[in-house]
C-alpha cells in the first residue's frame, strides 16, 4: 500500500497502525534474511503503533499526515539512541546521541521508524556492495544489485516492508536505486532539506529524500522533511529562488548528444518510449544542447573526493570511530583508519587529498569548481527555453553482483545523475518501461530535472505520467 492509501484506511478505520506495523515487522522477519535491506530493525515500533492508534481514536482528522505510517531510514541518518554506522566498520559501535532534523520532523508528523537500511560505506557506491556489512539484494531479481548507495532503502520499499524509506543522494544515490528497483526516487533542490544529523559525504552535494511507490507519496514525505533549519546554514527559504510555476503543458528538453555516451540500447528504448508517452500526453519534447553535462562525471569525481577527504578526517579513532591502538599517535590513526575503512573509501580519501594538495589544488579542484559554475550557467540558460529536462536515470538496468569490479565502470553509473548534484537543482526518477534480461523483466527509470526550487513541476508531471492523476 502507498502512504496515501494507508492514511485513508487509518482515517476510515479499515486498518489500524498496530496491524500494519506488525505486518511490516513480520515481513522484514520473513524476507530480510535473504534481501538484507536492513541493518537494524526496531521492535519497539509496535509500542509506537499503539500510541498512534490512540491518537487516531481521539481525533483522527487532526492527526499529523504520517501518523502510524511505517518508514525506514538510511543508516547514515542519526536517530537518537540507535546505531548509526554509515555502512562502515569504523562506526560499527556508534550510537547516535541526537536526532537528525529530518528524523525529528518525521516523528513529529507521526511516522513510525521501523528500521535502518543498508548502504554503501559512507554512501560511496552504486550497488551497496561497498557496505561493510554485506550487500543488499534487489527484490525484483535477487541475483542483481539494488543500486546504491541507498540500496537498502530501495529494497526495503520494493520488498513491501514499508511504503517509504529515506535515502541520501550525493551523486544519484536515491534516483539510481529507485530506477533499479522500480520505485520513485526524489532528490530535492540543494538546501531544501536540512543536512543536520546526516553523515556528511560531499557537503556541497548531499541531500536527503524519499524512495516511494508513487510521486504523490514522494511529495507528501518531501513536504514533511523540507524547510529552513537553524542547524543547517545552507538550508533555503521559500523565497531564495524565483517561484517556479506548474503548467498544463510542459516543454521537455532532451540532451541528445549526452545520451550517446555508452548507454544500454534497451534502456534507451525504454526512454524513447517514455518520450512518446510525454508527447501523447500533450507535452512538447525538444532537443537541447548541454555540452558541459558530459564533463559532470569528471568534475564530480574531483569535487566529491575532495569533500570526502575533508569530511572523513574526523574518523580517526580519537574523535570518532573505533580505535585500534598503536605505539604512538600516528600509529593509532593509521591502524584505526586502515582497519576501519573499506577500499572504496580509502581510494576516495587518497584521491581527494591529492586534488586538494598544494600544487595540484588549482589544476584539479579549482578547475572542477570552475566547470561546475559553467554547468550552472549553461543549465540556467537552457531553463529559459524549456521547463524540464528528461534523461534516463542510469545507463543500465540493475547489474549482477560483482559485474562492475573496475571502479571506473562503476562510476559511469552516475553519468546522468551527478550533473544534478553539481548544479544543485531538483530531480526525480520515475519508473519507465521495463527491459528484459534472462527472461526477467527489470525496471528502469527516467529522470526529470527542474530548475532550482522547481520541485512542484517534478511532482506535477510525475503524478500525471506515473500515478496517472
Ligand atoms: N554512486 C555515486 C558515488 O559513488 C553517488 C553516491 C551518492 O549519491 N551518495 O559517489
Short mmCIF file of C-alpha atoms and ligand atoms in Angstrom, two decimals:
data_model
loop_
_atom_site.label_atom_id
_atom_site.label_comp_id
_atom_site.label_asym_id
_atom_site.label_seq_id
_atom_site.Cartn_x
_atom_site.Cartn_y
_atom_site.Cartn_z
CA UNK A 1 0.00 0.00 0.00
CA UNK A 2 1.05 3.57 -0.54
CA UNK A 3 1.31 6.18 2.20
CA UNK A 4 -1.82 7.82 0.83
CA UNK A 5 -3.81 4.56 0.85
CA UNK A 6 -2.68 3.71 4.37
CA UNK A 7 -3.64 7.16 5.59
CA UNK A 8 -7.10 6.83 4.04
CA UNK A 9 -7.60 3.41 5.59
CA UNK A 10 -6.47 4.68 9.00
CA UNK A 11 -8.93 7.54 8.76
CA UNK A 12 -11.79 5.28 7.70
CA UNK A 13 -10.87 2.81 10.43
CA UNK A 14 -10.46 -0.02 7.92
CA UNK A 15 -6.99 -0.89 9.19
CA UNK A 16 -5.06 0.07 12.28
CA UNK A 17 -1.42 1.06 12.84
CA UNK A 18 -0.84 -1.94 15.11
CA UNK A 19 -1.86 -4.35 12.36
CA UNK A 20 0.26 -2.53 9.80
CA UNK A 21 3.37 -2.30 11.97
CA UNK A 22 3.01 -5.98 12.89
CA UNK A 23 2.82 -6.84 9.20
CA UNK A 24 5.77 -4.64 8.40
CA UNK A 25 7.93 -6.25 11.11
CA UNK A 26 6.65 -9.71 10.12
CA UNK A 27 7.56 -9.17 6.51
CA UNK A 28 11.05 -7.98 7.44
CA UNK A 29 11.41 -11.05 9.60
CA UNK A 30 10.37 -13.33 6.72
CA UNK A 31 12.21 -11.75 3.84
CA UNK A 32 15.13 -9.79 5.10
CA UNK A 33 17.43 -12.66 5.81
CA UNK A 34 17.59 -13.05 2.05
CA UNK A 35 17.32 -9.41 0.92
CA UNK A 36 19.37 -7.75 3.70
CA UNK A 37 17.76 -4.35 3.24
CA UNK A 38 18.01 -3.59 6.94
CA UNK A 39 20.95 -3.20 9.28
CA UNK A 40 18.69 -2.73 12.30
CA UNK A 41 15.02 -3.37 12.97
CA UNK A 42 13.27 -1.55 15.82
CA UNK A 43 10.86 -3.87 17.60
CA UNK A 44 9.64 -1.01 19.82
CA UNK A 45 7.87 0.29 16.70
CA UNK A 46 4.91 -1.72 18.00
CA UNK A 47 4.66 0.43 21.12
CA UNK A 48 4.60 3.50 18.91
CA UNK A 49 1.85 1.90 16.84
CA UNK A 50 -0.27 1.54 19.97
CA UNK A 51 0.21 5.25 20.63
CA UNK A 52 -0.62 6.12 17.02
CA UNK A 53 -3.78 4.09 17.35
CA UNK A 54 -4.75 6.07 20.44
CA UNK A 55 -4.21 9.35 18.63
CA UNK A 56 -6.35 8.18 15.72
CA UNK A 57 -9.11 7.11 18.05
CA UNK A 58 -9.30 10.54 19.69
CA UNK A 59 -9.45 12.98 16.79
CA UNK A 60 -8.33 11.34 13.58
CA UNK A 61 -8.74 14.28 11.24
CA UNK A 62 -6.46 16.30 13.45
CA UNK A 63 -3.62 13.77 13.43
CA UNK A 64 -0.42 14.68 11.56
CA UNK A 65 -0.09 13.32 7.98
CA UNK A 66 2.19 10.35 8.66
CA UNK A 67 0.52 9.08 11.84
CA UNK A 68 1.19 5.36 12.14
CA UNK A 69 2.97 5.12 8.77
CA UNK A 70 5.96 2.72 8.83
CA UNK A 71 9.14 4.19 7.43
CA UNK A 72 12.76 3.13 7.13
CA UNK A 73 15.79 5.43 7.22
CA UNK A 74 19.23 5.02 5.74
CA UNK A 75 21.90 4.16 8.28
CA UNK A 76 23.77 7.47 7.79
CA UNK A 77 20.87 9.40 9.36
CA UNK A 78 21.16 9.96 13.10
CA UNK A 79 18.32 8.65 15.24
CA UNK A 80 18.98 9.22 18.92
CA UNK A 81 19.89 6.11 20.93
CA UNK A 82 20.01 3.99 17.79
CA UNK A 83 23.05 2.69 16.00
CA UNK A 84 24.28 4.68 13.01
CA UNK A 85 27.11 3.03 11.14
CA UNK A 86 27.03 4.71 7.75
CA UNK A 87 27.68 1.22 6.41
CA UNK A 88 31.21 1.37 7.82
CA UNK A 89 33.17 -0.85 10.13
CA UNK A 90 34.73 2.21 11.71
CA UNK A 91 31.31 3.17 13.13
CA UNK A 92 30.19 -0.38 13.91
CA UNK A 93 29.69 0.53 17.57
CA UNK A 94 28.47 4.09 17.23
CA UNK A 95 25.13 5.08 18.74
CA UNK A 96 23.60 8.42 17.74
CA UNK A 97 23.41 10.97 20.54
CA UNK A 98 20.84 13.22 18.89
CA UNK A 99 18.19 13.20 16.16
CA UNK A 100 18.77 14.49 12.65
CA UNK A 101 16.37 17.34 11.88
CA UNK A 102 14.59 15.14 9.36
CA UNK A 103 14.09 12.42 11.99
CA UNK A 104 12.52 14.99 14.32
CA UNK A 105 10.28 16.13 11.51
CA UNK A 106 9.23 12.61 10.52
CA UNK A 107 8.42 11.73 14.12
CA UNK A 108 6.54 14.96 14.65
CA UNK A 109 4.49 14.05 11.56
CA UNK A 110 3.62 10.76 13.26
CA UNK A 111 5.82 8.37 11.24
CA UNK A 112 6.99 5.17 12.90
CA UNK A 113 10.60 4.30 12.11
CA UNK A 114 10.74 0.51 11.83
CA UNK A 115 14.39 0.16 10.94
CA UNK A 116 17.55 1.47 9.45
CA UNK A 117 18.74 0.44 6.00
CA UNK A 118 21.93 -0.90 4.48
CA UNK A 119 24.11 1.30 2.30
CA UNK A 120 27.46 1.57 0.58
CA UNK A 121 30.07 2.65 3.10
CA UNK A 122 29.59 6.37 3.80
CA UNK A 123 27.31 6.47 0.72
CA UNK A 124 30.15 5.79 -1.72
CA UNK A 125 28.97 3.41 -4.40
CA UNK A 126 26.19 2.43 -6.77
CA UNK A 127 25.35 -1.12 -5.67
CA UNK A 128 25.56 -1.48 -1.84
CA UNK A 129 28.40 -3.89 -2.48
CA UNK A 130 30.62 -1.45 -0.56
CA UNK A 131 28.70 -1.94 2.69
CA UNK A 132 30.96 -3.30 5.44
CA UNK A 133 28.01 -5.48 6.47
CA UNK A 134 27.44 -7.30 3.19
CA UNK A 135 25.39 -6.32 0.14
CA UNK A 136 21.63 -5.94 -0.26
CA UNK A 137 19.80 -7.93 -2.94
CA UNK A 138 17.38 -6.45 -5.44
CA UNK A 139 13.88 -7.75 -4.59
CA UNK A 140 12.90 -7.69 -8.29
CA UNK A 141 15.75 -10.14 -9.09
CA UNK A 142 17.88 -11.35 -6.20
CA UNK A 143 20.83 -12.17 -8.45
CA UNK A 144 21.22 -8.43 -9.05
CA UNK A 145 22.21 -5.38 -7.02
CA UNK A 146 19.53 -2.95 -5.85
CA UNK A 147 21.67 0.03 -6.84
CA UNK A 148 23.28 2.35 -4.36
CA UNK A 149 24.24 3.89 -2.23
CA UNK A 150 20.69 3.90 -0.80
CA UNK A 151 20.17 0.30 -1.97
CA UNK A 152 18.85 -0.82 1.42
CA UNK A 153 16.21 1.92 1.40
CA UNK A 154 15.14 0.98 -2.13
CA UNK A 155 14.97 -2.73 -1.30
CA UNK A 156 13.01 -2.02 1.90
CA UNK A 157 10.27 -0.35 -0.17
CA UNK A 158 10.49 -2.76 -3.13
CA UNK A 159 10.11 -5.83 -0.88
CA UNK A 160 6.94 -4.26 0.51
CA UNK A 161 8.06 -3.80 4.11
CA UNK A 162 7.48 -0.03 4.18
CA UNK A 163 5.73 2.38 1.81
CA UNK A 164 8.57 4.88 2.11
CA UNK A 165 12.24 4.92 3.02
CA UNK A 166 14.57 7.89 3.28
CA UNK A 167 17.81 7.87 1.32
CA UNK A 168 20.56 10.38 0.67
CA UNK A 169 21.78 11.49 -2.72
CA UNK A 170 25.23 12.97 -3.35
CA UNK A 171 25.50 11.95 -6.99
CA UNK A 172 22.47 9.78 -7.65
CA UNK A 173 22.11 7.54 -4.61
CA UNK A 174 18.34 7.97 -4.32
CA UNK A 175 17.48 8.08 -8.02
CA UNK A 176 19.63 5.21 -9.30
CA UNK A 177 18.41 2.62 -6.74
CA UNK A 178 14.85 3.82 -7.40
CA UNK A 179 15.48 3.11 -11.08
CA UNK A 180 16.87 -0.37 -10.36
CA UNK A 181 14.03 -1.33 -8.02
CA UNK A 182 11.07 0.13 -9.92
CA UNK A 183 10.40 2.99 -7.49
CA UNK A 184 10.06 6.73 -7.39
CA UNK A 185 13.18 8.46 -6.03
CA UNK A 186 13.37 12.16 -5.35
CA UNK A 187 16.42 14.41 -4.84
CA UNK A 188 15.42 17.93 -3.70
CA UNK A 189 16.96 21.30 -4.54
CA UNK A 190 20.21 21.71 -2.61
CA UNK A 191 19.29 23.29 0.72
CA UNK A 192 15.61 22.37 0.62
CA UNK A 193 16.13 19.66 3.26
CA UNK A 194 18.31 20.04 6.36
CA UNK A 195 21.53 18.01 6.47
CA UNK A 196 21.80 18.38 10.26
CA UNK A 197 22.38 14.90 11.66
CA UNK A 198 23.27 13.33 8.32
CA UNK A 199 26.75 11.87 7.98
CA UNK A 200 28.45 14.17 5.51
CA UNK A 201 29.85 12.71 2.33
CA UNK A 202 30.11 15.69 -0.07
CA UNK A 203 28.65 18.61 1.87
CA UNK A 204 28.01 20.78 -1.19
CA UNK A 205 26.20 17.89 -2.94
CA UNK A 206 24.33 15.87 -0.27
CA UNK A 207 20.55 15.94 0.07
CA UNK A 208 18.08 13.57 1.73
CA UNK A 209 14.87 12.48 0.06
CA UNK A 210 12.23 9.76 -0.17
CA UNK A 211 12.01 6.48 -2.11
CA UNK A 212 8.35 5.58 -2.62
CA UNK A 213 5.90 3.74 -4.87
CA UNK A 214 4.19 6.88 -6.10
CA UNK A 215 5.05 10.50 -6.83
CA UNK A 216 2.16 11.55 -4.59
CA UNK A 217 3.88 9.84 -1.65
CA UNK A 218 7.26 11.36 -2.54
CA UNK A 219 5.71 14.82 -2.50
CA UNK A 220 3.94 14.18 0.79
CA UNK A 221 7.08 12.97 2.54
CA UNK A 222 9.30 15.64 1.00
CA UNK A 223 6.95 18.32 2.30
CA UNK A 224 7.28 16.83 5.78
CA UNK A 225 11.09 16.82 5.84
CA UNK A 226 11.78 20.05 3.88
CA UNK A 227 12.25 23.50 5.32
CA UNK A 228 14.77 26.01 6.59
CA UNK A 229 16.65 24.87 9.67
CA UNK A 230 18.72 26.92 12.11
CA UNK A 231 21.02 23.93 12.50
CA UNK A 232 21.99 23.92 8.80
CA UNK A 233 23.05 27.28 7.39
CA UNK A 234 22.80 26.00 3.82
CA UNK A 235 19.05 25.41 4.04
CA UNK A 236 16.99 27.74 1.89
CA UNK A 237 13.73 29.58 2.50
CA UNK A 238 10.80 29.63 0.12
CA UNK A 239 11.89 32.91 -1.45
CA UNK A 240 15.55 32.03 -2.07
CA UNK A 241 14.80 31.31 -5.73
CA UNK A 242 12.22 32.78 -8.11
CA UNK A 243 8.93 30.91 -7.91
CA UNK A 244 8.65 28.09 -10.45
CA UNK A 245 5.11 27.52 -11.65
CA UNK A 246 3.28 24.38 -12.68
CA UNK A 247 1.98 24.35 -16.25
CA UNK A 248 -0.70 22.45 -18.15
CA UNK A 249 1.73 21.66 -20.89
CA UNK A 250 5.48 21.42 -20.41
CA UNK A 251 8.33 21.84 -22.83
CA UNK A 252 10.68 18.98 -22.12
CA UNK A 253 14.29 19.19 -23.22
CA UNK A 254 16.31 16.11 -24.12
CA UNK A 255 20.10 16.49 -24.22
CA UNK A 256 20.55 14.17 -27.22
CA UNK A 257 24.34 14.45 -27.54
CA UNK A 258 24.72 13.49 -23.91
CA UNK A 259 22.73 10.27 -24.45
CA UNK A 260 25.23 9.00 -26.96
CA UNK A 261 27.66 8.03 -24.20
CA UNK A 262 27.70 4.28 -23.61
CA UNK A 263 24.06 3.75 -22.75
CA UNK A 264 22.39 0.34 -22.93
CA UNK A 265 20.19 0.00 -26.02
CA UNK A 266 17.17 -1.36 -24.20
CA UNK A 267 17.38 1.44 -21.65
CA UNK A 268 17.48 3.93 -24.49
CA UNK A 269 14.43 2.19 -26.00
CA UNK A 270 12.51 2.47 -22.73
CA UNK A 271 13.47 6.14 -22.55
CA UNK A 272 12.34 6.83 -26.14
CA UNK A 273 9.05 5.14 -25.42
CA UNK A 274 8.59 7.37 -22.37
CA UNK A 275 9.25 10.43 -24.54
CA UNK A 276 6.50 9.21 -26.85
CA UNK A 277 4.16 8.96 -23.85
CA UNK A 278 5.05 12.54 -22.94
CA UNK A 279 4.18 13.68 -26.46
CA UNK A 280 0.92 11.72 -26.38
CA UNK A 281 0.08 13.44 -23.10
CA UNK A 282 0.35 16.76 -24.96
CA UNK A 283 3.81 17.95 -23.90
CA UNK A 284 6.44 19.27 -26.29
CA UNK A 285 9.62 17.27 -26.45
CA UNK A 286 12.58 19.16 -27.91
CA UNK A 287 16.32 18.63 -28.21
CA UNK A 288 18.60 20.74 -26.05
CA UNK A 289 22.34 21.18 -26.01
CA UNK A 290 24.07 20.77 -22.68
CA UNK A 291 27.68 20.16 -23.75
CA UNK A 292 29.06 20.65 -20.25
CA UNK A 293 26.89 17.90 -18.78
CA UNK A 294 29.32 15.46 -20.34
CA UNK A 295 32.03 16.94 -18.06
CA UNK A 296 29.88 16.31 -14.98
CA UNK A 297 31.33 12.94 -14.13
CA UNK A 298 34.91 14.22 -14.32
CA UNK A 299 34.10 17.26 -12.20
CA UNK A 300 32.14 15.18 -9.69
CA UNK A 301 34.95 12.69 -9.18
CA UNK A 302 37.22 15.59 -8.20
CA UNK A 303 34.85 17.72 -6.10
CA UNK A 304 33.25 14.80 -4.24
CA UNK A 305 36.51 13.04 -3.17
CA UNK A 306 37.90 16.42 -2.10
CA UNK A 307 34.93 16.90 0.22
CA UNK A 308 35.07 13.26 1.31
CA UNK A 309 38.72 13.57 2.31
CA UNK A 310 37.89 16.52 4.49
CA UNK A 311 34.62 15.18 5.94
CA UNK A 312 36.08 11.79 6.80
CA UNK A 313 39.14 13.21 8.58
CA UNK A 314 37.11 13.14 11.80
CA UNK A 315 37.07 9.32 11.85
CA UNK A 316 40.49 8.88 13.37
CA UNK A 317 39.85 6.61 16.34
CA UNK A 318 40.14 9.59 18.68
CA UNK A 319 37.34 11.98 17.81
CA UNK A 320 35.08 9.46 16.08
CA UNK A 321 35.29 5.82 15.15
CA UNK A 322 36.60 2.60 16.66
CA UNK A 323 40.15 2.91 17.87
CA UNK A 324 42.84 0.42 17.01
CA UNK A 325 45.79 1.05 19.31
CA UNK A 326 49.34 1.58 18.17
CA UNK A 327 52.77 2.63 19.51
CA UNK A 328 52.25 6.34 19.02
CA UNK A 329 49.56 8.74 17.86
CA UNK A 330 50.35 8.33 14.16
CA UNK A 331 50.11 4.56 14.51
CA UNK A 332 46.69 4.93 16.18
CA UNK A 333 45.48 6.99 13.24
CA UNK A 334 46.94 4.62 10.71
CA UNK A 335 45.63 1.49 12.39
CA UNK A 336 42.17 2.88 13.10
CA UNK A 337 41.67 4.25 9.60
CA UNK A 338 43.47 1.39 7.92
CA UNK A 339 41.27 -1.24 9.53
CA UNK A 340 38.07 0.80 9.82
CA UNK A 341 37.67 1.96 6.22
CA UNK A 342 36.96 -0.18 3.16
CA UNK A 343 38.82 0.05 -0.16
CA UNK A 344 36.46 2.44 -1.94
CA UNK A 345 36.52 4.90 0.95
CA UNK A 346 40.32 4.79 1.09
CA UNK A 347 40.53 5.30 -2.67
CA UNK A 348 38.43 8.44 -2.45
CA UNK A 349 40.24 9.84 0.57
CA UNK A 350 43.55 9.42 -1.28
CA UNK A 351 42.20 10.95 -4.46
CA UNK A 352 40.58 13.82 -2.57
CA UNK A 353 43.68 14.58 -0.54
CA UNK A 354 45.71 14.61 -3.75
CA UNK A 355 43.44 17.02 -5.64
CA UNK A 356 43.45 19.39 -2.67
CA UNK A 357 47.22 19.27 -2.12
CA UNK A 358 49.23 22.42 -2.74
CA UNK A 359 50.49 22.44 -6.29
CA UNK A 360 47.54 20.40 -7.54
CA UNK A 361 44.67 22.34 -5.99
CA UNK A 362 44.37 24.80 -8.88
CA UNK A 363 44.86 22.20 -11.56
CA UNK A 364 42.19 19.82 -10.25
CA UNK A 365 39.92 21.11 -7.51
CA UNK A 366 39.89 24.70 -8.77
CA UNK A 367 39.24 23.54 -12.33
CA UNK A 368 36.42 21.24 -11.29
CA UNK A 369 34.75 24.03 -9.32
CA UNK A 370 35.08 26.31 -12.36
CA UNK A 371 33.46 23.66 -14.58
CA UNK A 372 30.72 23.35 -12.03
CA UNK A 373 30.00 27.07 -12.20
CA UNK A 374 29.88 26.94 -16.00
CA UNK A 375 27.48 23.99 -15.79
CA UNK A 376 25.16 26.07 -13.61
CA UNK A 377 25.23 28.89 -16.14
CA UNK A 378 24.61 26.53 -19.03
CA UNK A 379 21.68 24.99 -17.19
CA UNK A 380 20.15 28.36 -16.24
CA UNK A 381 20.33 29.35 -19.88
CA UNK A 382 18.61 26.16 -21.06
CA UNK A 383 15.87 26.64 -18.47
CA UNK A 384 14.93 29.96 -20.05
CA UNK A 385 13.75 27.94 -23.05
CA UNK A 386 12.37 24.74 -21.57
CA UNK A 387 10.61 23.67 -18.35
CA UNK A 388 12.02 20.24 -17.56
CA UNK A 389 14.97 18.16 -18.76
CA UNK A 390 14.49 14.42 -19.26
CA UNK A 391 17.22 11.74 -19.33
CA UNK A 392 17.40 8.07 -18.43
CA UNK A 393 18.22 7.79 -14.71
CA UNK A 394 21.04 5.30 -15.19
CA UNK A 395 22.72 3.90 -18.31
CA UNK A 396 21.86 0.24 -17.49
CA UNK A 397 19.28 -1.80 -15.60
CA UNK A 398 20.33 -3.48 -12.33
CA UNK A 399 23.53 -5.46 -12.87
CA UNK A 400 24.70 -8.73 -11.34
CA UNK A 401 26.76 -8.84 -8.16
CA UNK A 402 30.43 -8.37 -8.95
CA UNK A 403 29.75 -7.21 -12.52
CA UNK A 404 31.31 -3.76 -12.02
CA UNK A 405 34.61 -4.66 -10.40
CA UNK A 406 36.51 -1.83 -12.05
CA UNK A 407 35.81 1.37 -10.05
CA UNK A 408 35.71 3.46 -13.23
CA UNK A 409 32.95 1.37 -14.77
CA UNK A 410 31.00 1.68 -11.52
CA UNK A 411 31.47 5.48 -11.61
CA UNK A 412 29.88 5.57 -15.06
CA UNK A 413 26.58 4.56 -13.46
CA UNK A 414 26.39 8.15 -12.24
CA UNK A 415 26.69 9.85 -15.61
CA UNK A 416 23.11 11.18 -15.77
CA UNK A 417 22.65 11.90 -12.08
CA UNK A 418 25.79 13.78 -10.96
CA UNK A 419 25.20 16.95 -13.03
CA UNK A 420 22.08 17.48 -10.92
CA UNK A 421 24.01 17.47 -7.63
CA UNK A 422 26.82 19.59 -9.04
CA UNK A 423 24.34 22.28 -10.06
CA UNK A 424 22.04 21.89 -7.03
CA UNK A 425 18.77 21.55 -8.91
CA UNK A 426 16.00 19.05 -8.02
CA UNK A 427 15.34 15.81 -9.92
CA UNK A 428 13.06 12.80 -9.71
CA UNK A 429 13.32 9.28 -11.08
CA UNK A 430 10.09 7.53 -12.02
CA UNK A 431 9.73 4.03 -13.46
CA UNK A 432 9.72 3.87 -17.26
CA UNK A 433 9.06 0.69 -19.27
CA UNK A 434 10.88 -2.42 -18.07
CA UNK A 435 13.58 -4.22 -20.04
CA UNK A 436 14.09 -7.96 -20.43
CA UNK A 437 17.17 -9.76 -19.09
CA UNK A 438 17.43 -13.56 -18.91
CA UNK A 439 13.66 -13.89 -19.09
CA UNK A 440 13.15 -11.43 -16.25
CA UNK A 441 11.60 -8.04 -16.55
CA UNK A 442 13.82 -5.40 -14.94
CA UNK A 443 12.70 -1.88 -14.11
CA UNK A 444 14.49 1.20 -15.44
CA UNK A 445 13.82 4.80 -14.56
CA UNK A 446 13.51 8.09 -16.36
CA UNK A 447 14.82 11.23 -14.72
CA UNK A 448 13.14 14.64 -14.81
CA UNK A 449 15.25 17.65 -13.84
CA UNK A 450 13.73 21.05 -12.94
CA UNK A 451 15.21 24.50 -12.23
CA UNK A 452 16.12 25.48 -8.64
CA UNK A 453 13.12 25.19 -6.33
CA UNK A 454 11.10 23.68 -9.17
CA UNK A 455 10.03 20.59 -7.22
CA UNK A 456 6.35 21.41 -7.83
CA UNK A 457 6.92 20.85 -11.53
CA UNK A 458 8.54 17.46 -10.97
CA UNK A 459 5.71 16.34 -8.71
CA UNK A 460 3.10 17.65 -11.11
CA UNK A 461 4.48 15.99 -14.23
CA UNK A 462 5.48 12.86 -12.27
CA UNK A 463 1.98 12.43 -10.86
CA UNK A 464 0.45 12.83 -14.28
CA UNK A 465 2.83 10.44 -16.03
CA UNK A 466 3.31 7.83 -13.30
CA UNK A 467 0.49 7.97 -10.75
CA UNK A 468 -1.96 8.77 -13.57
CA UNK A 469 -3.60 11.53 -11.55
N1 LIG B 1 27.32 6.49 -6.90
C1 LIG B 1 27.78 7.80 -6.55
C2 LIG B 1 29.08 7.74 -5.82
O1 LIG B 1 29.53 6.67 -5.53
C3 LIG B 1 26.73 8.55 -5.80
C4 LIG B 1 26.76 8.30 -4.35
C5 LIG B 1 25.74 9.06 -3.63
O2 LIG B 1 24.89 9.71 -4.24
N2 LIG B 1 25.83 9.03 -2.32
O3 LIG B 1 29.65 8.75 -5.50
#
